[in-house]
Coordinates of C-alpha atoms in Angstrom, one line a residue:
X1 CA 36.0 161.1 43.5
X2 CA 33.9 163.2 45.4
X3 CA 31.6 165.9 43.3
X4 CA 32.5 168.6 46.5
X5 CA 35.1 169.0 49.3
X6 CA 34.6 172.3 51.4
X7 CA 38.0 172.8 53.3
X8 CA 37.0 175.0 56.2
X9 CA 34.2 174.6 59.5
X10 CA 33.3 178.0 60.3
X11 CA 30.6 179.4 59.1
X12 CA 30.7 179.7 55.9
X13 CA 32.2 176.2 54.9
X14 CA 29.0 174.7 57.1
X15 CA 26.4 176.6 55.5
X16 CA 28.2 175.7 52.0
X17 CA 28.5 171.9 52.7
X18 CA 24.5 172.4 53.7
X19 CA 23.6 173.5 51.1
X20 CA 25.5 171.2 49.5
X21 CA 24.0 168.7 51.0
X22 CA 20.7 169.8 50.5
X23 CA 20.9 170.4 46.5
X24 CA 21.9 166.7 46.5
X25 CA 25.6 167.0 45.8
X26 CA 28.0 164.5 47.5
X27 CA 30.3 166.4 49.7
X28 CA 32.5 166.4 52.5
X29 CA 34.4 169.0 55.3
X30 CA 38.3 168.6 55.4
X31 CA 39.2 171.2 58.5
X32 CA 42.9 172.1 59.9
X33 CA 41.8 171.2 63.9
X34 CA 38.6 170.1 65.4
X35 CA 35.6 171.2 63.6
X36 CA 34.6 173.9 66.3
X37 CA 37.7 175.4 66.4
X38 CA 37.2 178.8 63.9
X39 CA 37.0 182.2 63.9
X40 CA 33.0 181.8 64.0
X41 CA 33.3 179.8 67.3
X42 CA 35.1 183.1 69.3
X43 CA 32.9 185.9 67.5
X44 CA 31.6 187.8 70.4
X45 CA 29.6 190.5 69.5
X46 CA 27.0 189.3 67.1
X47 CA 25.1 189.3 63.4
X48 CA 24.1 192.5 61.7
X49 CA 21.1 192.1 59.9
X50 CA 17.8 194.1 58.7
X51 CA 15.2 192.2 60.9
X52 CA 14.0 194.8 63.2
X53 CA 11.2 197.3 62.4
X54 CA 13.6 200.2 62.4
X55 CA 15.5 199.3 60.1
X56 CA 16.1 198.9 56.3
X57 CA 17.7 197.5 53.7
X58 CA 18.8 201.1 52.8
X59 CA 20.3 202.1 55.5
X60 CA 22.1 198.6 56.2
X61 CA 23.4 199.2 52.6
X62 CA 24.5 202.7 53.3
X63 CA 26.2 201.9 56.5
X64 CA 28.2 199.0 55.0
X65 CA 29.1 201.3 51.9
X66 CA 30.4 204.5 54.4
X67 CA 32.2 201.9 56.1
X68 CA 34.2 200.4 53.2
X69 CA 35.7 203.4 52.7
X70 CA 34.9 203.8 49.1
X71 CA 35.7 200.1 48.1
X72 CA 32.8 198.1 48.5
X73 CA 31.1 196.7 45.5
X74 CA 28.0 197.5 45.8
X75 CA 26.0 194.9 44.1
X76 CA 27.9 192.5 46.7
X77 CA 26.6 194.6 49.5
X78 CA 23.2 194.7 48.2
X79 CA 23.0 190.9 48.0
X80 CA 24.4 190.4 51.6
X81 CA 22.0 193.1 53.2
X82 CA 18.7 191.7 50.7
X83 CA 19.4 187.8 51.2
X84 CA 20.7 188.0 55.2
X85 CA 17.3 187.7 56.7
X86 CA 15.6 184.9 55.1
X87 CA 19.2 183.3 56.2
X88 CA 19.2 184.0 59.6
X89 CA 15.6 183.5 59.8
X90 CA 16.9 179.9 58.5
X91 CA 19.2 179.7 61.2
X92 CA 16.9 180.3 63.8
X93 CA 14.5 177.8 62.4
X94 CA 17.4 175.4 63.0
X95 CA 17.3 176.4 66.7
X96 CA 19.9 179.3 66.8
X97 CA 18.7 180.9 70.4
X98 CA 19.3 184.8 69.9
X99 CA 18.8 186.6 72.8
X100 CA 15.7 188.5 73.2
X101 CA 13.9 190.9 75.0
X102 CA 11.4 191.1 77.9
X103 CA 8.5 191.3 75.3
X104 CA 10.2 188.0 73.8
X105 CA 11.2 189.7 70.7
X106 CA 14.9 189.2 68.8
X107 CA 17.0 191.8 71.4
X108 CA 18.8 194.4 68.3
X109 CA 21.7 195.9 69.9
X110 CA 24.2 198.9 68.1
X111 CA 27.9 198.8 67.3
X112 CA 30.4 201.1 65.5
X113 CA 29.3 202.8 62.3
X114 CA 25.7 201.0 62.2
X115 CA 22.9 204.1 62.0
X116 CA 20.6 201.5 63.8
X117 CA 20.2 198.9 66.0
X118 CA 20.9 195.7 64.2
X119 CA 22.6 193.1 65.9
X120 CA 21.6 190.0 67.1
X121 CA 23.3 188.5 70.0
X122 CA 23.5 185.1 71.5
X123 CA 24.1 184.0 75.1
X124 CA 25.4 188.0 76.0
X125 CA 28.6 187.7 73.9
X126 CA 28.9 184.1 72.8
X127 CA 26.9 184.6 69.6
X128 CA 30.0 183.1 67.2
X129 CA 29.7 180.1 69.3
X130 CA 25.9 179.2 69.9
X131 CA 25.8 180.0 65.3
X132 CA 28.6 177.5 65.4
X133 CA 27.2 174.7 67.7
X134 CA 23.8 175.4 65.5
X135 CA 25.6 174.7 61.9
X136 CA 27.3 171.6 63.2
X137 CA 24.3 170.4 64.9
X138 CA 22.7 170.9 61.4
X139 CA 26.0 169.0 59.6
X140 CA 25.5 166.3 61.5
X141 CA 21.7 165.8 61.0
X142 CA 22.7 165.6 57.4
X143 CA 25.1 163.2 57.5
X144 CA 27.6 165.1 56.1
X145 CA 31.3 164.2 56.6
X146 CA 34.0 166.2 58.3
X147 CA 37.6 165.0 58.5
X148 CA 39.2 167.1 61.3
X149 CA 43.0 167.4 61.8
X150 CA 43.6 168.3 57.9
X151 CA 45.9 170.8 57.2
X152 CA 46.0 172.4 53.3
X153 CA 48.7 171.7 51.8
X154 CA 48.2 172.2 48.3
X155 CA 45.6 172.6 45.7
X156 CA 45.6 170.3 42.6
X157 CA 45.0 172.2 39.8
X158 CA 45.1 170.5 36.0
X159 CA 44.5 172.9 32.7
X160 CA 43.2 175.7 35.2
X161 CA 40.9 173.5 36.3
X162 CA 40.8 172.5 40.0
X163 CA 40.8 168.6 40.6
X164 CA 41.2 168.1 44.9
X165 CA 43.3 168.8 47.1
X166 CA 46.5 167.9 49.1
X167 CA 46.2 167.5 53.1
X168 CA 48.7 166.7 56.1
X169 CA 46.4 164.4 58.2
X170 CA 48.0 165.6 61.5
X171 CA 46.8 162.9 63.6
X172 CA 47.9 159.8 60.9
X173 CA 50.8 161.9 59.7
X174 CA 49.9 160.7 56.3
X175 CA 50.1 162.9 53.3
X176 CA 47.0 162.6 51.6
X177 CA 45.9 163.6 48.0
X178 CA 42.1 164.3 48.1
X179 CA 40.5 164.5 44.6
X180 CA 36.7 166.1 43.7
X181 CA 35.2 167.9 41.0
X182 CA 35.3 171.5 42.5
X183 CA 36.8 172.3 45.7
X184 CA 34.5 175.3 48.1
X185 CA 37.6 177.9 49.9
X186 CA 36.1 178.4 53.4
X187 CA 39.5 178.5 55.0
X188 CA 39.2 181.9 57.1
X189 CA 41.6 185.2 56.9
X190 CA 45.0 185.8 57.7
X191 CA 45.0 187.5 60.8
X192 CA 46.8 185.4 63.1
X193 CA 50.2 186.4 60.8
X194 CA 50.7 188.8 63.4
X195 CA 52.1 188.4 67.1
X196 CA 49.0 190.5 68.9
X197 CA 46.0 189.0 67.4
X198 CA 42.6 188.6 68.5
X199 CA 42.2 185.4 66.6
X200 CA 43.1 181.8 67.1
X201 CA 46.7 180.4 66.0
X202 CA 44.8 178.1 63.4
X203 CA 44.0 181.4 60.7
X204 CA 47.5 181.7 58.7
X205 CA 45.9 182.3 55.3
X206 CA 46.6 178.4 54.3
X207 CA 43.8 178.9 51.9
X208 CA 44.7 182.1 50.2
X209 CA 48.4 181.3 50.0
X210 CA 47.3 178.1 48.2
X211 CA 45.2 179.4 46.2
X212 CA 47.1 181.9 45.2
X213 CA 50.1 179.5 44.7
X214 CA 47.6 177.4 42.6
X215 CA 47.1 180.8 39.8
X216 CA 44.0 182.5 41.6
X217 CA 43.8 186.2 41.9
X218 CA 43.8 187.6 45.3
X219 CA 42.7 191.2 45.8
X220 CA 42.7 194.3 48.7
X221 CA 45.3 192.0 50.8
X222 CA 46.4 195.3 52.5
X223 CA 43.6 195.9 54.5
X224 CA 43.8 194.0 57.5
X225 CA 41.7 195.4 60.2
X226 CA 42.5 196.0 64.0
X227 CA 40.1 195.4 66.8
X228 CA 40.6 198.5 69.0
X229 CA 39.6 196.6 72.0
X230 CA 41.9 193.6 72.8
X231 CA 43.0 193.3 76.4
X232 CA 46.7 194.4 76.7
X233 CA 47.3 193.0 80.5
X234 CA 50.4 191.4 81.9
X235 CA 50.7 187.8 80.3
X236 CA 46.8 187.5 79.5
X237 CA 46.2 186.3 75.5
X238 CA 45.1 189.0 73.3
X239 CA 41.4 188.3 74.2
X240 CA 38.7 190.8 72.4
X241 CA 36.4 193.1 74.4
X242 CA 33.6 193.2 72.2
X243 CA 32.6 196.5 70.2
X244 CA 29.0 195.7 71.7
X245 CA 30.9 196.7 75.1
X246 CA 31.0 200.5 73.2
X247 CA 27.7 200.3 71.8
X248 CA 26.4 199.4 75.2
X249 CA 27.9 202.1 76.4
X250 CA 30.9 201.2 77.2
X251 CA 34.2 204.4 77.0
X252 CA 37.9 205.1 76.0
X253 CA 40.3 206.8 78.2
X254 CA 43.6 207.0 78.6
X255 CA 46.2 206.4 81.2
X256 CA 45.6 210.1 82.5
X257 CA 41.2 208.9 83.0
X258 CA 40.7 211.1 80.3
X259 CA 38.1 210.6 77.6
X260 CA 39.6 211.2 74.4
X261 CA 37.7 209.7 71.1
X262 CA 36.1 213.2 70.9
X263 CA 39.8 214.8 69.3
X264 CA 39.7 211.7 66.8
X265 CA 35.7 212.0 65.4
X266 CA 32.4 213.3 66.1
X267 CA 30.9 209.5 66.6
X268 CA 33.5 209.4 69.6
X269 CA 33.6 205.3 70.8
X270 CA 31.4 204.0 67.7
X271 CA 33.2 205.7 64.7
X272 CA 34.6 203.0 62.5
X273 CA 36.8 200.5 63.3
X274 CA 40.0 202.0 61.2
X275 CA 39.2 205.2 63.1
X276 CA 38.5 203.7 66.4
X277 CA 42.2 201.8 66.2
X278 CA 44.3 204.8 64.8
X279 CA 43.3 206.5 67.5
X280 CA 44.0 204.4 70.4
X281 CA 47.1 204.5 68.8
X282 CA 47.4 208.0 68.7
X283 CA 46.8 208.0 71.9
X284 CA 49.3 205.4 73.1
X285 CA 52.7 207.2 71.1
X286 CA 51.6 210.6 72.3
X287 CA 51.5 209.1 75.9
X288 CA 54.8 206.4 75.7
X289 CA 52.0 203.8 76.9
X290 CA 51.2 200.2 75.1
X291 CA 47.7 200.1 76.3
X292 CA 44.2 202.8 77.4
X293 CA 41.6 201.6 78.9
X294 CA 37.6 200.5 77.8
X295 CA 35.3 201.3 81.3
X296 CA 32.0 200.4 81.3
X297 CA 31.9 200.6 85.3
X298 CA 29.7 203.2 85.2
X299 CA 27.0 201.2 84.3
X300 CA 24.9 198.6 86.4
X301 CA 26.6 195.9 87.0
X302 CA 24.2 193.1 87.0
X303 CA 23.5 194.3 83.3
X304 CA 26.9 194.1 82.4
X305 CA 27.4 190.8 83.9
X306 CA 24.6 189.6 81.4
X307 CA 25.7 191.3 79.2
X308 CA 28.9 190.1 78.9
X309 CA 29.1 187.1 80.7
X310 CA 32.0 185.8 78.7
X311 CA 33.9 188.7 78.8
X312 CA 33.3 189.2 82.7
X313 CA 34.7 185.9 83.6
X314 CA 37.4 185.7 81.3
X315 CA 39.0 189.1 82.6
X316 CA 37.9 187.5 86.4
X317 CA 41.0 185.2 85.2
X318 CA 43.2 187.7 85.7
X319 CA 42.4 189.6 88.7
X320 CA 39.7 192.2 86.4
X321 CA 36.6 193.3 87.1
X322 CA 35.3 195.2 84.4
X323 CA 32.2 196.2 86.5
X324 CA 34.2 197.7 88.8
X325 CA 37.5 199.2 86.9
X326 CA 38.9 200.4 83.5
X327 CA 40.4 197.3 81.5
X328 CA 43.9 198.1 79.5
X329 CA 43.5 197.4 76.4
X330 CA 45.1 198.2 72.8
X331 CA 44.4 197.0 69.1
X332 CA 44.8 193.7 67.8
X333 CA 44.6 192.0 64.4
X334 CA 41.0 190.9 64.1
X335 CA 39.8 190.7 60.6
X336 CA 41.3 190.5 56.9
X337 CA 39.4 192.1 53.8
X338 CA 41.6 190.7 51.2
X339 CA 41.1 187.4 50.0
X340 CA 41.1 185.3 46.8
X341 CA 39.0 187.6 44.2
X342 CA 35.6 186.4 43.7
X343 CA 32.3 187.1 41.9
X344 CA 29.4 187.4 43.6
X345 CA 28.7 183.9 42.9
X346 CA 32.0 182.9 44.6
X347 CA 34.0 182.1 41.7
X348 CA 37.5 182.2 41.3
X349 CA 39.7 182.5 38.1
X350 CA 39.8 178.8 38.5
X351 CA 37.7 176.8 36.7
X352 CA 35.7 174.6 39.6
X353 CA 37.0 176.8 42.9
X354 CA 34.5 178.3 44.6
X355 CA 35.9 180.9 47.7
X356 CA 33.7 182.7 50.4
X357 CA 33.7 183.5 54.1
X358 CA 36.7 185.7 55.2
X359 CA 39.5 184.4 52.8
X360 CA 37.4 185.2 49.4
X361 CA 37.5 189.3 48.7
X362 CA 34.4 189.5 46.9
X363 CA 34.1 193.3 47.4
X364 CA 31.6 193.7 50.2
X365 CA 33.3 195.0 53.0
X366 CA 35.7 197.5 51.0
X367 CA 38.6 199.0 52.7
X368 CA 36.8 198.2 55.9
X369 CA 34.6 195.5 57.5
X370 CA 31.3 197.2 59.1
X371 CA 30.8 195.6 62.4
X372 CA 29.2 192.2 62.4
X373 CA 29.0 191.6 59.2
X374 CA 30.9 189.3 58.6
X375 CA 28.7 186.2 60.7
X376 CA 26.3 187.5 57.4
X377 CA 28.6 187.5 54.8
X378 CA 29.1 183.8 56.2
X379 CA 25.9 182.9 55.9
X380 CA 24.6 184.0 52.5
X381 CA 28.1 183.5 50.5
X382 CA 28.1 180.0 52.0
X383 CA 25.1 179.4 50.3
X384 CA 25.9 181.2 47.2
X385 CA 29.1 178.7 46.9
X386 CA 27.0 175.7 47.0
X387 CA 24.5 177.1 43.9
X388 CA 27.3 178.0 41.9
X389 CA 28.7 174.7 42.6
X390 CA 26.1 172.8 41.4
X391 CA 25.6 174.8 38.3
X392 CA 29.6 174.2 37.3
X393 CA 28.9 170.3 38.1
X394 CA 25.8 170.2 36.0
X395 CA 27.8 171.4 32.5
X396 CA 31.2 169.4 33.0
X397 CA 32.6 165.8 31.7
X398 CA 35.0 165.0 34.8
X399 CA 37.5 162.2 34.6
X400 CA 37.1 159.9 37.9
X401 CA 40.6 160.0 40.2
X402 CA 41.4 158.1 43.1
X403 CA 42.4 159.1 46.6
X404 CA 46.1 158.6 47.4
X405 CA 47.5 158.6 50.6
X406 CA 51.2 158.5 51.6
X407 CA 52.6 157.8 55.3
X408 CA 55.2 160.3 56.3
X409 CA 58.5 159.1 57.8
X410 CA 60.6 162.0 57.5
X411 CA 60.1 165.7 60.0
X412 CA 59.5 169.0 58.6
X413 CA 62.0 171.5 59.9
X414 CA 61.6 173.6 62.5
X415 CA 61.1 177.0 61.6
X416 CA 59.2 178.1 64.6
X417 CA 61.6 181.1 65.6
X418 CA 61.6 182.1 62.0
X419 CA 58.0 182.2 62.3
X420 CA 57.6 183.9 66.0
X421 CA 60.4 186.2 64.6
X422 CA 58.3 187.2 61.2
X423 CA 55.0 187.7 63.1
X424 CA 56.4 190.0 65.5
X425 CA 58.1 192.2 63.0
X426 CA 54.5 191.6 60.6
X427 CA 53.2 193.6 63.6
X428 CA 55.4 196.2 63.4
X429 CA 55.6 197.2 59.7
X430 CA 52.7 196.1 58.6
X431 CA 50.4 197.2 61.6
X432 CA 48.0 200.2 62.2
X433 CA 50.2 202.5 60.8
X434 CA 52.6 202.2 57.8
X435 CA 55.7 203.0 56.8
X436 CA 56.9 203.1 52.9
X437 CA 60.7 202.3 54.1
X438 CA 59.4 199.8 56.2
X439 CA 57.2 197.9 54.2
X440 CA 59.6 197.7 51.2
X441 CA 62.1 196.1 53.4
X442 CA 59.9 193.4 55.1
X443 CA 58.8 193.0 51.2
X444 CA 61.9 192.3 50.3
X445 CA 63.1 190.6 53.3
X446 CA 60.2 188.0 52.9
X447 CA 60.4 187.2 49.1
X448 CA 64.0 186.4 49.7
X449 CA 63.2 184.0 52.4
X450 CA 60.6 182.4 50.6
X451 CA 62.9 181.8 47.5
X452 CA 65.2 180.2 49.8
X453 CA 62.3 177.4 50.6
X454 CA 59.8 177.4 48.2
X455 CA 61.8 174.3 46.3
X456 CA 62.6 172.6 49.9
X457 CA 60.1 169.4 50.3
X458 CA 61.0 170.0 54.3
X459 CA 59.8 173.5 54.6
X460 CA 57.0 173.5 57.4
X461 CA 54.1 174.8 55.5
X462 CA 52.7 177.1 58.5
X463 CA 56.3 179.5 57.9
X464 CA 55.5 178.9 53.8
X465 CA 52.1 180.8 54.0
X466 CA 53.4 183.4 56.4
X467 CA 56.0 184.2 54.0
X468 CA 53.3 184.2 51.2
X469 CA 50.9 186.3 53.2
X470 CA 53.6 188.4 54.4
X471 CA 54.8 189.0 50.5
X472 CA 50.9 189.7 49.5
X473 CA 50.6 192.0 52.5
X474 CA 53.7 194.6 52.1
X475 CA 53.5 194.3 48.0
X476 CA 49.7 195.9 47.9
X477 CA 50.3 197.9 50.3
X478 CA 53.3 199.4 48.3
X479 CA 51.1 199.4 45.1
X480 CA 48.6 201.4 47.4
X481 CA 49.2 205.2 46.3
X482 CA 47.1 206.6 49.3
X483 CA 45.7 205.7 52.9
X484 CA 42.1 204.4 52.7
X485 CA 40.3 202.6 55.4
X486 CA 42.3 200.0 57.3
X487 CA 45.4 201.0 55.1
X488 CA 46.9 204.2 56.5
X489 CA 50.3 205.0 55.3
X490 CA 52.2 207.8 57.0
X491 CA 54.5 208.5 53.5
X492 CA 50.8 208.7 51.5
X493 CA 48.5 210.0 53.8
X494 CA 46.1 211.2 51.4
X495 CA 42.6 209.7 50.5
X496 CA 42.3 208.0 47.1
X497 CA 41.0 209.5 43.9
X498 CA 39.7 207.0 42.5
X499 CA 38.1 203.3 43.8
X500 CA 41.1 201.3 41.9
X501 CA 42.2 197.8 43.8
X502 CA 45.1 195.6 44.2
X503 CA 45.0 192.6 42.7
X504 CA 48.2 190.4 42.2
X505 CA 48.9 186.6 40.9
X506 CA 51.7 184.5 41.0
X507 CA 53.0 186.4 37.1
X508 CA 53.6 189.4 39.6
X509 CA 55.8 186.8 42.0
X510 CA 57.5 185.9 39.1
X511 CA 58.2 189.4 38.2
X512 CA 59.1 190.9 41.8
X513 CA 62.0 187.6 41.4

């Protein structure tokens, strides 16, 4: 029985099992694909943090509060902005190459809502992946182990207190019962619930749904935020122009080559992302269009090509040349605020369950994620996890368990039209902008379906937590009296009065039944 198992690979499950692994605890990764594959790995644009001599803790603080809309808890923020730099000045020590400058110094750059230049980059726009390679390059130096090809299943929960976890080893097709003395949540958001998505298929919310399953709390699940910049072209994925594009520079027009952001706010292309996304969709009703365009042709193109290497050749792909033209693009689902509720020290209601990275809600982004913070929030609630960890294994009696393991011989159902079916329509009615009638019926539409499987051992666990999420979605965003942030409701409009959050539990499921 293992004292820690962190079930995620992105950033902040590596930093947790690191620290982990450094405060002498014995711990290993379980991770639903390859260990690279994350939302970390794709991040483009980069890192906000308080390193350059312009800057301050102040106004990285105020920023992140205007940008949450209200919601933020502040002492969250506060820890995030004070306790970022000595951890990314830890990464780089671990060989982390940001880009710099011609003088050789860390190269800040700006995106939307930041008062300052503050992000670091890596590689132009690769900065998720070369803070990726870095942690698992790190990992492995520590010996630390990471199963790959486990999907959650379950959590195993005794007297409210966590004891393991249940996996799908998708490569043995074994069911296997994993048992430690506190589990770490690093399993990412829940993003990919919806059909035009900016993240990889992999982010369902398996960690949230199971937690929540399990008796946790989970909080602010109606604030999912849209990227305003995916490319919207022919059969291309939904791949993300980066909001560094726009800070670079970059502009929004629409299918007329007019520039419109300035009839939506005064900070035109780097107003806030909630802003940023009504508004392209504004836009694309009032002009029967799917798509406007992001052109940053106007700038040197050698620059831009360095700039954005990633982006450059990806959109090359398809027969784009974003030195040269506008791109078509739209908004896409990019990031989730709500999450299992947490403390700052990444506790859940249950006892031994740590949560942080993008599927814990531990206040600090609000209504609505400020630009890049997120790498950040990675970084020092990883860490935060693995303290808290130590302290809960320091002042409990555990009884040692076993590791089972079970071969599977039956096949999950198929539910993969179901699924495709309920993302699509996820999109719709739960999407930039709401609609009461609508959300009460995918609400009901979803709990239904989900009472029809929940008791079936053959239900395919992928269509169990889109159900969940789903139901967590559309029932906070009913409980929501008023549009705030990435929530905007056409029936409530209004701002809130107050800074009041959604929290639900499975009572509430058993209630709404």
């Amino acid at each position: 029985m293992r004292d820690c198992i962190v079930i995620g690979s992105g950033v902040a499950g590596l930093r947790a099992a690191i620290e982990l692994k450094r405060l002498g605890i014995d711990v290993a990764i379980f991770t639903k694909d390859k260990a690279s594959e994350s939302n970390t790995n794709y991040a483009q644009g980069g890192i906000a943090v308080c390193l350059s001599k312009n800057d301050n803790f102040d106004l990285h603080i105020k920023d992140t509060l205007i940008a949450g809309a209200g919601l933020c808890n502040k002492k969250s923020v506060e820890i995030l902005v004070k306790e970022g730099p000595d951890k990314v000045k830890e990464l780089i020590d671990w060989g982390c190459q940001f880009d710099k400058n011609e003088n050789g110094e860390l190269n800040f750059t700006k995106e939307a809502a930041h008062s300052v230049n503050r992000i670091l980059h890596a590689n132009g726009d690769a900065t998720g992946s070369e803070i990726e390679r870095t942690l698992l390059n790190k990992a492995q130096k520590e010996s630390i182990e990471i199963n790959e090809h486990y999907r959650l299943i379950d959590l195993l929960v005794e007297n409210k207190r966590v004891i393991g976890a249940k996996f799908h080893n998708l490569k043995e097709n074994t069911l296997n019962y994993t048992y430690a003395k506190s589990v770490v949540l690093a399993t990412g958001g829940y993003a990919a619930i919806y059909n035009h998505t900016t993240n990889p298929s992999l982010t369902t919310g398996d960690g949230i749904a199971s937690a929540f399953l399990a008796g946790c709390t989970v909080e602010d699940m109606e604030f999912v935020q849209f990227h305003p910049t995916a490319l919207n072209y022919k059969k291309a994925p939904s791949f993300l122009l980066s909001e560094s594009m726009r800070g670079e520079g970059a502009i929004l027009i629409n299918d007329k080559g007019e520039r419109f952001m300035e009839k939506y706010s005064k900070q035109l292309e780097l107003a806030p992302r909630d802003i940023v996304a009504r508004s392209i969709f504004s836009e694309m009703q009032n002009n029967l269009k799917d798509h406007v365009y992001l052109d940053i042709s106007h700038l040197d193109s050698e620059f831009v090509k360095k700039r954005f290497p990633t982006i450059y050749h990806e959109c090359l792909k398809y027969g784009l040349d974003i030195t040269k033209e506008p791109i078509p693009v739209s908004p896409a689902a990019h990031y989730t605020m709500g999450g299992v509720k947490t403390d700052v020290d990444c506790k859940t209601n249950i006892s031994g369950l740590f949560a942080c990275g993008e599927c814990a809600c531990n206040g600090v982004h609000g209504a609505n994620r400020l630009a890049s913070n997120s790498m950040l929030e990675g970084l020092v609630y990883g860490a935060r996890a693995a303290i808290s960890v130590k302290a809960y294994l320091e002042n409990k009696n555990f009884s040692s368990k076993t590791d089972e393991s079970t071969k599977l011989t039956g096949t999950t159902k198929n539910f993969q039209t179901k699924i495709k079916n309920l993302k699509d329509r996820i999109f719709k009615d739960l999407g930039i902008v709401r609609k009461l009638s609508s959300v009460t019926d995918l609400f009901e539409c979803s709990l239904s379906s989900f009472q029809t499987i929940k008791d079936n051992n053959s239900i395919d666990i992928d269509y169990r937590n889109l159900l969940i999420i789903a139901i967590l979605i559309s029932r906070s965003a009913l409980e929501r009296k008023n549009s705030v942030g990435a929530h905007y409701c056409i029936d409530t409009p209004w701002p809130p009065t107050d800074k009041s959050h959604v929290s639900l539990n499975i009572k509430d499921l058993e209630k709404w039944t």
